[in-house]
Amino acid sequence: MAVEKKWWHNAVVYQIYPRSFMDSNGDGIGDLAGIISKLDYLQQLGINLIWLSPVYRSPMDDNGYDISDYEDIAAEFGTMAEMESLIQQAKQRDIHILMDLVVNHTSDEHPWFLEALKSPDNPYRDFYIWRKPAADGGPPNDFHSYFGGSGWALDEASGEYYLHQFSKRQPDLNWDNPRVQEEVHAMMNRWLAKGIGGFRMDVIDLIGKEVDKQIMANGKNLHALIRQMNRATFGKGDYVTVGEAWSASPQDALLYSAEEREELSMVFQFDHIKSFWDEREGKWRGRPFELGRFKAVIDKWQTALADKGWNSLFWSNHDLPRAVSKFGDEGEYREASAKMLGTALHCLKGTPYIYQGEEIGMTNVRFATIEEYRDIESLNLYQERLAGGMSHEEMMRGIHANGRDNARTPMQWDSGPNAGFTTGTPWIAVNPDYREINVAAALSEPDSILWHYQKLVALRKQHPVLVYGDFQQLFSEHRQVFAWLRTLEDERLLVINNFSADRLTLEIPEAMQAWHGECLISNYAPRDQLAVSIELQPYESFALLLGR
Ligand code: GLC
Ligand code: CA
């Protein structure tokens, strides 16, 4: 059975982290005018959707994921008029904006929370989640915030605690309250009326939480709340919605994304990311990349969502390390491995997401001191883990490997001061490798990662087999090669990726030895046929449209 076709199935999404993308006025902070100035660049890349990380008014405790007004723009990013202009100017280039919908929590400066603080009988009190202290006067239970410390903060005036799964400046909304639902739906409809393309939904799997049972993700009301949101807002039009769901299993993803469920277009799942985390210390004591696990996870998701639902495909985002640093090679094979990762991403089944800078192979940053970091998570957890006995060196290794600021150093536009990101002092230091790795250099080099990405984005529009072809893994036991076949009616696409720095000989099974066709993309000399065996170069990757 085939999924019903949607316009965004062959589209590619580009994620912008506004603070780090382009600064137009020299205050060191990326802004909307900066984004508008780069729309031609994005059009040239060929993307049709932008996921815009939050630009709303915010005290910026978590760089905008703490919103104090959903219907105004943070002054440092610009104005609502500029936001509307961005929506229109993008649309003229056939690019639609996905707004980041952060409604598991607000900022503690949101008027709802300010009202709620006034007294326990304030009409907004029940917009948030309050509990009496435990018998010893401490927090109601031992729930731990993702950003360190208790997930409960004391409101001294009333003696009650409020829940915050992230920082204490990000109080959780009470989604059991119908007034919260109505307010959020109305706000979403006003954004849709401005002409946006849909929403990326921040930690959406947390909104159905059952607090007293300490069930935070995947609570019993979750899917009902999403269906209701769909009916009240984006379900009325042809919008794209992608939910961030760290807790999602493939079965959950089917609930979210199977069409007849009328929930979301797709979700971000994180199995391939979490497979490198330590069971106890999480990302701060990561395991090295191991292809076997990675292949098993991707295979599981490709297979589970083969006939129903839809996958989102991504290697990186603003919370994760840089793709080439995590899954490829930052050194000698940076270009080859970044292209290989791009090919793998665009040749899987689902909608690809490119994180800003990935298209030029930007790498992780390794600041020498904790003071150079800006991310609330890294800073808080550094303190917490050191207090818990972890050494400075080990925690810095964890931050270097997996900290969120890896993805948040400024976009590298050229080899001039501050990588062309700002004429002022950037809010976070530029990665020193910008002199070599930057957009200007990539544009002028016909063989660059950037042009490789541009070609991949275009291929998805030209060849339906990339979009709708069934996925079947090949060489599944191989420890360095990740390969697959995509099949759509009589079209077949063979994709072979060497995920290692080794030159190796791949023995081809007899039934495949005569395969030949048109090489759609490669990162070394193009290949048009297989043989008894093939010699793969380090991180070599190619996609062959098989002829009959
Ligand atoms: C999501 C965002 C992350 C943010 C958190 C709280 O995981 O991607 O950046 O800190 O939610 O809003
Ligand atoms: Ca600025």
Coordinates of C-alpha atoms and ligand atoms in Angstrom, one line a residue:
M1 CA 0.0 0.0 0.0
A2 CA 1.3 3.4 -0.9
V3 CA 1.1 6.7 1.0
E4 CA -1.0 9.4 -0.5
K5 CA 1.3 11.9 -2.2
K6 CA 2.0 15.3 -0.6
W7 CA 3.8 18.3 -2.1
W8 CA 6.4 18.2 0.8
H9 CA 7.4 14.6 0.2
N10 CA 10.0 15.5 -2.3
A11 CA 10.9 18.8 -0.6
V12 CA 13.9 19.4 1.5
V13 CA 13.8 21.4 4.7
Y14 CA 16.6 23.7 5.9
Q15 CA 16.8 24.6 9.5
I16 CA 17.8 28.1 10.6
Y17 CA 19.0 28.9 14.1
P18 CA 18.5 32.6 13.8
R19 CA 20.9 33.7 16.5
S20 CA 23.8 32.1 14.5
F21 CA 22.8 32.5 10.9
M22 CA 23.4 36.1 9.7
D23 CA 23.7 39.4 11.6
S24 CA 22.6 42.4 9.6
N25 CA 23.3 45.2 12.1
G26 CA 26.5 44.4 13.8
D27 CA 25.2 43.7 17.3
G28 CA 26.7 40.2 17.1
I29 CA 23.3 38.4 17.0
G30 CA 21.8 36.9 13.9
D31 CA 18.4 38.4 12.9
L32 CA 15.5 38.3 10.5
A33 CA 17.0 40.9 8.1
G34 CA 20.1 38.7 8.0
I35 CA 17.9 35.7 7.0
I36 CA 16.2 37.8 4.3
S37 CA 19.6 38.7 2.9
K38 CA 20.4 35.0 2.4
L39 CA 17.2 33.9 0.8
D40 CA 18.8 33.9 -2.6
Y41 CA 21.4 31.5 -1.3
L42 CA 18.7 29.2 0.0
Q43 CA 16.8 29.3 -3.2
Q44 CA 20.0 28.4 -5.1
L45 CA 20.4 25.4 -2.7
G46 CA 16.9 24.4 -3.8
I47 CA 15.2 23.9 -0.5
N48 CA 11.4 24.5 -0.2
L49 CA 10.9 24.8 3.5
I50 CA 12.7 26.6 6.3
W51 CA 12.3 25.4 9.9
L52 CA 12.9 28.6 11.8
S53 CA 14.0 28.1 15.4
P54 CA 12.2 30.5 17.7
V55 CA 12.3 34.3 17.0
Y56 CA 9.5 35.3 19.4
R57 CA 9.9 37.7 22.3
S58 CA 11.9 36.0 25.0
P59 CA 14.3 36.6 27.8
M60 CA 16.6 34.1 26.0
D61 CA 17.3 31.9 29.0
D62 CA 17.3 29.0 26.5
N63 CA 17.9 31.1 23.3
G64 CA 14.3 31.7 22.5
Y65 CA 12.8 28.3 23.6
D66 CA 11.5 30.3 26.5
I67 CA 8.8 32.5 25.0
S68 CA 7.2 35.5 26.7
D69 CA 5.0 36.5 23.8
Y70 CA 4.0 34.1 21.0
E71 CA 2.8 36.9 18.9
D72 CA 5.7 39.3 19.0
I73 CA 9.3 39.1 17.7
A74 CA 12.3 39.5 20.0
A75 CA 13.7 43.0 19.5
E76 CA 17.2 41.5 18.8
F77 CA 15.8 39.5 15.9
G78 CA 13.7 42.3 14.4
T79 CA 10.1 43.2 14.1
M80 CA 6.8 41.6 13.2
A81 CA 6.9 43.6 9.9
E82 CA 10.2 41.9 9.1
M83 CA 8.8 38.5 10.0
E84 CA 5.9 39.1 7.6
S85 CA 8.3 40.3 5.0
L86 CA 10.4 37.1 5.4
I87 CA 7.3 35.0 5.0
Q88 CA 6.4 36.8 1.7
Q89 CA 9.9 37.1 0.3
A90 CA 10.5 33.4 1.0
K91 CA 7.2 32.5 -0.7
Q92 CA 8.2 34.4 -3.8
R93 CA 11.1 31.9 -4.0
D94 CA 8.7 28.9 -3.4
I95 CA 10.0 28.5 0.2
H96 CA 7.6 28.1 3.1
I97 CA 8.4 28.8 6.7
L98 CA 7.8 26.3 9.5
M99 CA 7.5 28.2 12.8
D100 CA 8.9 26.6 15.9
L101 CA 5.9 25.9 18.2
V102 CA 7.1 25.8 21.8
V103 CA 4.0 25.1 23.9
N104 CA 5.1 22.5 26.4
H105 CA 6.2 25.5 28.4
T106 CA 6.4 29.3 28.3
S107 CA 8.9 31.7 29.7
D108 CA 8.5 32.7 33.3
E109 CA 8.0 36.2 31.9
H110 CA 5.0 35.2 29.9
P111 CA 1.9 37.3 31.0
W112 CA 0.1 34.0 31.8
F113 CA 2.8 33.0 34.3
L114 CA 3.1 36.5 35.7
E115 CA -0.7 36.3 36.4
A116 CA -0.4 32.8 37.8
L117 CA 2.2 34.0 40.3
K118 CA -0.2 36.6 41.7
S119 CA -2.2 34.1 43.8
P120 CA -3.4 30.5 43.9
D121 CA -6.9 31.7 42.9
N122 CA -5.8 33.8 39.9
P123 CA -7.6 32.7 36.7
Y124 CA -4.3 31.9 35.1
R125 CA -3.0 29.8 38.0
D126 CA -4.2 26.6 36.4
F127 CA -2.4 27.4 33.1
Y128 CA 0.6 25.9 34.9
I129 CA 1.3 22.9 37.1
W130 CA 1.4 23.5 40.9
R131 CA 1.8 21.1 43.7
K132 CA 2.1 21.3 47.5
P133 CA 5.6 20.6 49.0
A134 CA 6.4 17.0 50.1
A135 CA 6.1 16.2 53.8
D136 CA 9.6 17.4 54.4
G137 CA 8.9 20.8 52.7
G138 CA 10.9 19.8 49.7
P139 CA 9.8 19.4 46.1
P140 CA 6.7 17.2 45.6
N141 CA 8.7 14.4 44.0
D142 CA 12.2 13.7 42.7
F143 CA 11.6 14.6 39.1
H144 CA 14.8 16.0 37.6
S145 CA 14.9 18.8 35.1
Y146 CA 16.7 18.1 31.7
F147 CA 18.8 21.2 32.4
G148 CA 19.9 20.1 35.9
G149 CA 18.5 20.2 39.4
S150 CA 14.9 19.5 40.5
G151 CA 12.1 19.9 38.0
W152 CA 10.1 21.7 40.7
A153 CA 10.7 25.4 41.7
L154 CA 9.3 26.9 44.8
D155 CA 7.0 29.9 44.6
E156 CA 7.8 31.5 48.0
A157 CA 4.7 33.7 48.0
S158 CA 2.3 30.7 47.9
G159 CA 4.5 28.0 49.3
E160 CA 3.7 25.9 46.3
Y161 CA 6.0 24.4 43.6
Y162 CA 5.6 24.6 39.9
L163 CA 6.8 22.1 37.4
H164 CA 9.5 22.9 34.8
Q165 CA 11.0 20.1 32.8
F166 CA 13.6 22.4 31.4
S167 CA 15.0 25.5 33.1
K168 CA 13.1 27.0 36.0
R169 CA 12.5 30.0 33.8
Q170 CA 10.5 27.6 31.5
P171 CA 7.4 26.6 33.5
D172 CA 5.4 23.8 32.0
L173 CA 1.9 24.6 30.7
N174 CA -1.0 22.5 32.0
W175 CA -2.4 20.9 28.9
D176 CA -5.3 19.4 30.9
N177 CA -6.7 22.9 31.1
P178 CA -9.1 23.5 28.1
R179 CA -8.3 27.3 28.3
V180 CA -4.6 26.5 27.6
Q181 CA -5.7 24.4 24.6
E182 CA -8.0 27.2 23.3
E183 CA -5.4 30.0 23.7
V184 CA -2.7 28.0 21.9
H185 CA -5.0 27.0 19.1
A186 CA -6.1 30.6 18.6
M187 CA -2.4 31.7 18.5
M188 CA -1.6 29.0 16.0
N189 CA -4.4 30.1 13.7
R190 CA -3.2 33.7 13.8
W191 CA 0.2 32.5 12.6
L192 CA -1.3 30.3 9.9
A193 CA -3.2 33.4 8.7
K194 CA 0.1 35.1 8.2
G195 CA 0.9 32.6 5.5
I196 CA 3.4 30.3 7.1
G197 CA 3.8 26.7 5.9
G198 CA 3.3 24.9 9.2
F199 CA 5.0 24.1 12.5
R200 CA 7.9 22.3 14.0
M201 CA 6.6 21.3 17.4
D202 CA 9.0 21.5 20.3
V203 CA 9.1 18.5 22.6
I204 CA 5.5 17.8 21.6
D205 CA 5.6 14.3 23.2
L206 CA 5.6 16.0 26.6
I207 CA 2.3 17.8 26.4
G208 CA 0.2 14.8 27.5
K209 CA 2.1 14.3 30.7
E210 CA 0.7 12.6 33.8
V211 CA 2.6 14.5 36.4
D212 CA 1.6 12.5 39.5
K213 CA 2.6 9.3 37.9
Q214 CA 5.8 10.8 36.7
I215 CA 4.9 9.9 33.2
M216 CA 6.3 12.9 31.3
A217 CA 6.6 11.7 27.7
N218 CA 3.8 9.9 25.8
G219 CA 1.1 10.5 28.4
K220 CA -2.3 9.1 27.9
N221 CA -3.8 12.2 26.5
L222 CA -1.0 13.0 24.1
H223 CA -2.6 11.8 20.8
A224 CA -6.0 13.1 21.7
L225 CA -4.4 16.6 22.2
I226 CA -2.6 16.5 18.9
R227 CA -5.7 15.4 17.0
Q228 CA -7.7 18.1 18.6
M229 CA -4.9 20.6 17.7
N230 CA -5.0 19.3 14.1
R231 CA -8.8 19.8 13.9
A232 CA -8.7 23.2 15.4
T233 CA -5.8 24.6 13.4
F234 CA -3.5 23.2 10.7
G235 CA -5.8 20.3 9.7
K236 CA -7.9 22.8 7.8
G237 CA -5.2 23.4 5.2
D238 CA -2.2 21.9 3.4
Y239 CA 0.4 22.5 6.1
V240 CA 3.5 20.6 7.1
T241 CA 3.9 19.6 10.8
V242 CA 6.8 17.9 12.4
G243 CA 6.8 16.9 16.0
E244 CA 9.9 16.6 18.1
A245 CA 9.5 13.3 19.9
W246 CA 12.6 12.0 21.7
S247 CA 10.4 9.2 23.2
A248 CA 8.9 7.9 19.9
S249 CA 9.2 4.3 19.0
P250 CA 8.3 3.4 15.4
Q251 CA 4.8 2.4 16.6
D252 CA 4.4 5.8 18.2
A253 CA 5.5 7.4 14.9
L254 CA 2.8 5.6 13.1
L255 CA 0.3 7.0 15.5
Y256 CA 1.6 10.5 14.9
S257 CA 2.0 10.3 11.2
A258 CA -0.3 7.8 9.6
E259 CA -2.6 9.8 7.5
E260 CA -5.9 8.6 8.8
R261 CA -4.9 9.5 12.3
E262 CA -5.1 13.2 11.4
E263 CA -2.2 14.2 13.6
L264 CA 1.1 15.3 12.2
S265 CA 3.0 15.0 8.9
M266 CA 5.9 13.4 10.6
V267 CA 8.0 13.3 13.8
F268 CA 11.7 13.6 14.6
Q269 CA 12.8 10.5 16.3
F270 CA 16.2 10.2 17.9
D271 CA 17.1 6.5 18.1
H272 CA 20.1 7.0 15.8
I273 CA 21.4 9.8 18.0
K274 CA 20.7 8.0 21.4
S275 CA 22.4 4.9 20.2
F276 CA 25.7 6.6 21.0
W277 CA 24.8 7.7 24.4
D278 CA 25.9 6.1 27.6
E279 CA 23.2 4.4 29.6
R280 CA 23.9 6.3 32.7
E281 CA 25.7 9.5 31.8
G282 CA 23.8 10.0 28.5
K283 CA 25.5 12.2 26.0
W284 CA 28.2 13.4 28.4
R285 CA 29.9 10.1 28.1
G286 CA 29.2 9.2 24.6
R287 CA 30.2 6.0 22.9
P288 CA 32.2 6.1 19.6
F289 CA 30.2 5.8 16.4
E290 CA 29.5 2.2 15.5
L291 CA 28.0 1.6 12.1
G292 CA 26.3 -1.7 13.1
R293 CA 24.0 0.0 15.6
F294 CA 23.4 2.9 13.3
K295 CA 22.4 0.7 10.4
A296 CA 20.1 -1.4 12.6
V297 CA 18.3 1.7 13.8
I298 CA 17.8 3.3 10.4
D299 CA 16.7 0.0 8.9
K300 CA 14.2 -0.4 11.7
W301 CA 12.6 3.0 11.0
Q302 CA 12.7 2.7 7.2
T303 CA 10.9 -0.6 7.5
A304 CA 8.4 0.3 10.1
L305 CA 7.2 3.4 8.2
A306 CA 7.4 1.7 4.8
D307 CA 3.7 1.7 3.9
K308 CA 2.2 4.1 6.4
G309 CA 3.4 7.3 8.0
W310 CA 6.4 9.2 7.0
N311 CA 10.0 9.5 8.2
S312 CA 11.9 12.7 8.8
L313 CA 15.6 12.3 8.0
F314 CA 18.3 14.3 9.8
W315 CA 21.8 13.9 11.0
S316 CA 22.0 17.1 13.0
N317 CA 20.1 20.1 14.5
H318 CA 20.7 22.9 16.9
D319 CA 20.8 20.5 19.9
L320 CA 23.2 18.0 18.4
P321 CA 26.8 17.8 17.3
R322 CA 27.8 18.5 13.7
A323 CA 27.0 15.7 11.3
V324 CA 30.5 15.4 9.8
S325 CA 32.1 15.4 13.3
K326 CA 29.7 12.7 14.6
F327 CA 29.3 10.3 11.7
G328 CA 32.1 11.2 9.3
D329 CA 35.6 12.5 9.5
E330 CA 36.6 16.1 10.4
G331 CA 40.2 15.7 9.1
E332 CA 41.5 14.4 5.8
Y333 CA 38.2 13.0 4.7
R334 CA 36.0 15.9 5.7
E335 CA 34.8 16.7 2.2
A336 CA 34.4 13.1 1.2
S337 CA 32.6 12.1 4.3
A338 CA 30.3 15.1 4.4
K339 CA 29.2 14.4 0.8
M340 CA 28.7 10.7 1.7
L341 CA 26.5 11.7 4.6
G342 CA 24.5 14.0 2.3
T343 CA 24.0 11.3 -0.2
A344 CA 22.9 8.8 2.5
L345 CA 20.5 11.4 3.9
H346 CA 18.8 12.3 0.6
C347 CA 18.6 8.7 -0.7
L348 CA 16.7 7.4 2.3
K349 CA 12.9 7.4 2.3
G350 CA 11.4 10.4 4.1
T351 CA 11.8 14.2 4.1
P352 CA 15.4 15.3 4.6
Y353 CA 16.4 18.2 6.9
I354 CA 19.6 20.1 6.4
Y355 CA 20.9 21.9 9.5
Q356 CA 22.6 25.3 8.6
G357 CA 26.2 24.8 7.8
E358 CA 25.9 21.1 7.2
E359 CA 25.9 21.9 3.4
I360 CA 29.4 23.2 3.7
G361 CA 30.6 20.6 6.1
M362 CA 30.9 22.7 9.3
T363 CA 32.5 20.9 12.2
N364 CA 32.2 20.7 16.0
V365 CA 34.0 23.4 17.9
R366 CA 36.3 22.7 20.9
F367 CA 36.4 25.7 23.1
A368 CA 39.3 25.3 25.6
T369 CA 37.4 26.7 28.6
I370 CA 33.8 26.3 29.9
E371 CA 33.6 30.1 30.0
E372 CA 33.5 30.3 26.2
Y373 CA 30.3 28.1 26.1
R374 CA 26.8 29.8 26.1
D375 CA 24.4 26.9 26.1
I376 CA 22.4 26.7 29.4
E377 CA 22.4 22.9 29.2
S378 CA 26.2 22.6 28.9
L379 CA 26.8 25.2 31.6
N380 CA 24.3 23.8 34.1
L381 CA 25.3 20.2 33.6
Y382 CA 28.9 21.0 33.8
Q383 CA 28.3 22.3 37.3
E384 CA 26.1 19.5 38.2
R385 CA 28.3 16.7 36.9
L386 CA 31.4 18.1 38.5
A387 CA 29.6 18.4 41.8
G388 CA 28.7 14.7 41.3
G389 CA 32.4 13.7 40.9
M390 CA 33.0 13.8 37.1
S391 CA 36.3 15.4 36.2
H392 CA 36.6 18.7 34.4
E393 CA 38.5 16.9 31.6
E394 CA 35.8 14.2 31.1
M395 CA 32.9 16.7 31.1
M396 CA 34.8 18.9 28.6
R397 CA 35.2 15.8 26.4
G398 CA 31.5 15.2 26.6
I399 CA 30.7 18.8 25.7
H400 CA 33.2 18.7 22.8
A401 CA 31.6 15.6 21.5
N402 CA 27.9 16.3 22.1
G403 CA 27.3 19.7 23.5
R404 CA 24.7 21.9 21.8
D405 CA 27.0 24.8 21.1
N406 CA 28.7 22.7 18.5
A407 CA 25.8 23.5 16.2
R408 CA 25.4 27.1 17.4
T409 CA 28.7 28.7 16.4
P410 CA 28.0 31.3 13.7
M411 CA 27.4 30.3 10.1
Q412 CA 30.6 30.6 8.2
W413 CA 29.9 32.8 5.2
D414 CA 33.4 33.8 4.1
S415 CA 37.0 34.0 5.2
G416 CA 36.8 37.6 6.4
P417 CA 36.5 38.7 10.1
N418 CA 34.0 36.6 12.1
A419 CA 33.4 34.5 9.0
G420 CA 31.3 37.3 7.5
F421 CA 28.6 36.6 10.1
T422 CA 28.8 39.9 11.9
T423 CA 30.8 43.2 11.7
G424 CA 30.6 43.3 15.5
T425 CA 31.4 40.8 18.2
P426 CA 29.6 37.5 17.8
W427 CA 27.5 36.3 20.8
I428 CA 29.5 33.1 20.7
A429 CA 32.9 32.7 19.1
V430 CA 33.3 31.6 15.5
N431 CA 34.8 28.2 14.9
P432 CA 38.4 28.9 13.9
D433 CA 38.2 26.6 10.9
Y434 CA 36.1 29.3 9.1
R435 CA 39.1 30.4 7.0
E436 CA 39.0 27.1 5.2
I437 CA 35.3 26.1 5.6
N438 CA 32.9 28.8 4.4
V439 CA 30.2 29.5 1.9
A440 CA 32.2 31.7 -0.4
A441 CA 34.9 29.1 -0.8
A442 CA 32.2 26.4 -1.4
L443 CA 30.4 28.5 -4.0
S444 CA 33.6 29.0 -6.0
E445 CA 34.6 25.4 -5.9
P446 CA 32.6 23.3 -8.4
D447 CA 33.4 20.1 -6.5
S448 CA 32.3 21.4 -3.1
I449 CA 30.0 19.8 -0.5
L450 CA 27.6 22.7 -1.2
W451 CA 27.2 21.9 -4.9
H452 CA 26.9 18.2 -3.9
Y453 CA 24.0 19.1 -1.6
Q454 CA 22.4 21.2 -4.3
K455 CA 22.5 18.3 -6.7
L456 CA 20.9 16.0 -4.1
V457 CA 18.1 18.4 -3.4
A458 CA 17.4 18.6 -7.1
L459 CA 17.6 14.8 -7.6
R460 CA 14.7 14.3 -5.2
K461 CA 12.6 16.4 -7.5
Q462 CA 13.7 14.6 -10.6
H463 CA 13.5 10.9 -9.5
P464 CA 10.4 9.7 -7.7
V465 CA 12.3 6.5 -6.7
L466 CA 14.3 8.7 -4.2
V467 CA 11.1 9.8 -2.6
Y468 CA 8.7 6.8 -2.8
G469 CA 10.9 3.8 -3.6
D470 CA 10.8 1.0 -1.1
F471 CA 13.9 0.6 1.0
Q472 CA 15.8 -2.7 1.2
Q473 CA 19.1 -2.9 3.0
L474 CA 22.0 -4.7 1.2
F475 CA 25.2 -6.0 2.8
S476 CA 23.5 -5.7 6.2
E477 CA 26.3 -7.6 7.9
H478 CA 29.1 -5.4 6.5
R479 CA 30.9 -3.5 9.2
Q480 CA 31.9 -0.4 7.1
V481 CA 29.4 -0.3 4.3
F482 CA 25.8 0.9 4.5
A483 CA 24.0 0.1 1.3
W484 CA 20.5 -0.2 0.1
L485 CA 18.2 -0.5 -2.8
R486 CA 15.2 1.7 -3.5
T487 CA 12.5 0.2 -5.7
L488 CA 9.5 2.0 -7.3
E489 CA 7.7 0.0 -9.9
D490 CA 10.3 -0.6 -12.6
E491 CA 12.8 2.0 -11.3
R492 CA 15.6 0.8 -9.0
L493 CA 18.2 2.9 -7.2
L494 CA 21.3 1.4 -5.7
V495 CA 23.0 3.4 -2.9
I496 CA 26.4 2.3 -1.6
N497 CA 28.2 4.3 1.2
N498 CA 31.5 3.5 2.7
F499 CA 31.1 4.8 6.3
S500 CA 34.8 4.4 7.0
A501 CA 38.2 5.9 6.3
D502 CA 39.4 2.5 4.9
R503 CA 40.0 1.6 1.3
L504 CA 38.2 -1.7 1.0
T505 CA 37.2 -4.3 -1.4
L506 CA 33.5 -5.0 -1.5
E507 CA 32.7 -8.5 -2.8
I508 CA 29.5 -8.3 -5.0
P509 CA 27.1 -11.2 -4.8
E510 CA 26.7 -12.9 -8.1
A511 CA 23.1 -11.8 -8.7
M512 CA 24.3 -8.1 -8.6
Q513 CA 27.5 -8.3 -10.6
A514 CA 25.9 -7.3 -13.8
W515 CA 24.1 -4.3 -12.4
H516 CA 24.8 -1.1 -14.3
G517 CA 23.1 2.2 -15.0
E518 CA 23.3 5.9 -14.6
C519 CA 25.4 7.3 -11.8
L520 CA 23.1 10.0 -10.3
I521 CA 25.7 11.2 -7.7
S522 CA 29.1 10.2 -6.4
N523 CA 31.9 11.8 -4.4
Y524 CA 34.8 10.2 -6.3
A525 CA 34.9 9.2 -10.0
P526 CA 31.4 8.3 -11.1
R527 CA 30.6 4.6 -11.4
D528 CA 28.2 3.1 -13.8
Q529 CA 28.5 -0.6 -13.1
L530 CA 29.3 -3.2 -10.5
A531 CA 31.6 -6.2 -11.1
V532 CA 32.8 -9.3 -9.2
S533 CA 34.1 -6.9 -6.6
I534 CA 34.6 -3.1 -6.3
E535 CA 37.3 -1.1 -4.6
L536 CA 35.8 1.6 -2.4
Q537 CA 37.7 4.7 -1.5
P538 CA 37.5 6.2 2.0
Y539 CA 34.0 7.4 2.6
E540 CA 33.1 6.7 -1.0
S541 CA 29.4 6.9 -1.8
F542 CA 27.4 6.7 -5.0
A543 CA 23.8 6.2 -6.2
L544 CA 23.2 4.3 -9.3
L545 CA 19.9 4.4 -11.2
L546 CA 19.8 0.9 -12.5
G547 CA 19.2 0.2 -16.1
R548 CA 17.5 -3.0 -17.4
Ligands
GLC1 C1 13.8 21.1 22.4 C2 14.6 22.2 21.7 C3 15.7 22.6 22.6 C4 15.1 23.3 23.8 C5 14.1 22.3 24.5 C6 13.2 23.1 25.4 O1 14.4 20.0 22.7 O2 15.0 21.6 20.5 O3 16.6 23.5 22.0 O4 16.1 23.6 24.7 O5 13.2 21.7 23.6 O6 12.4 23.9 24.7
CA2 CA 21.7 41.6 14.7

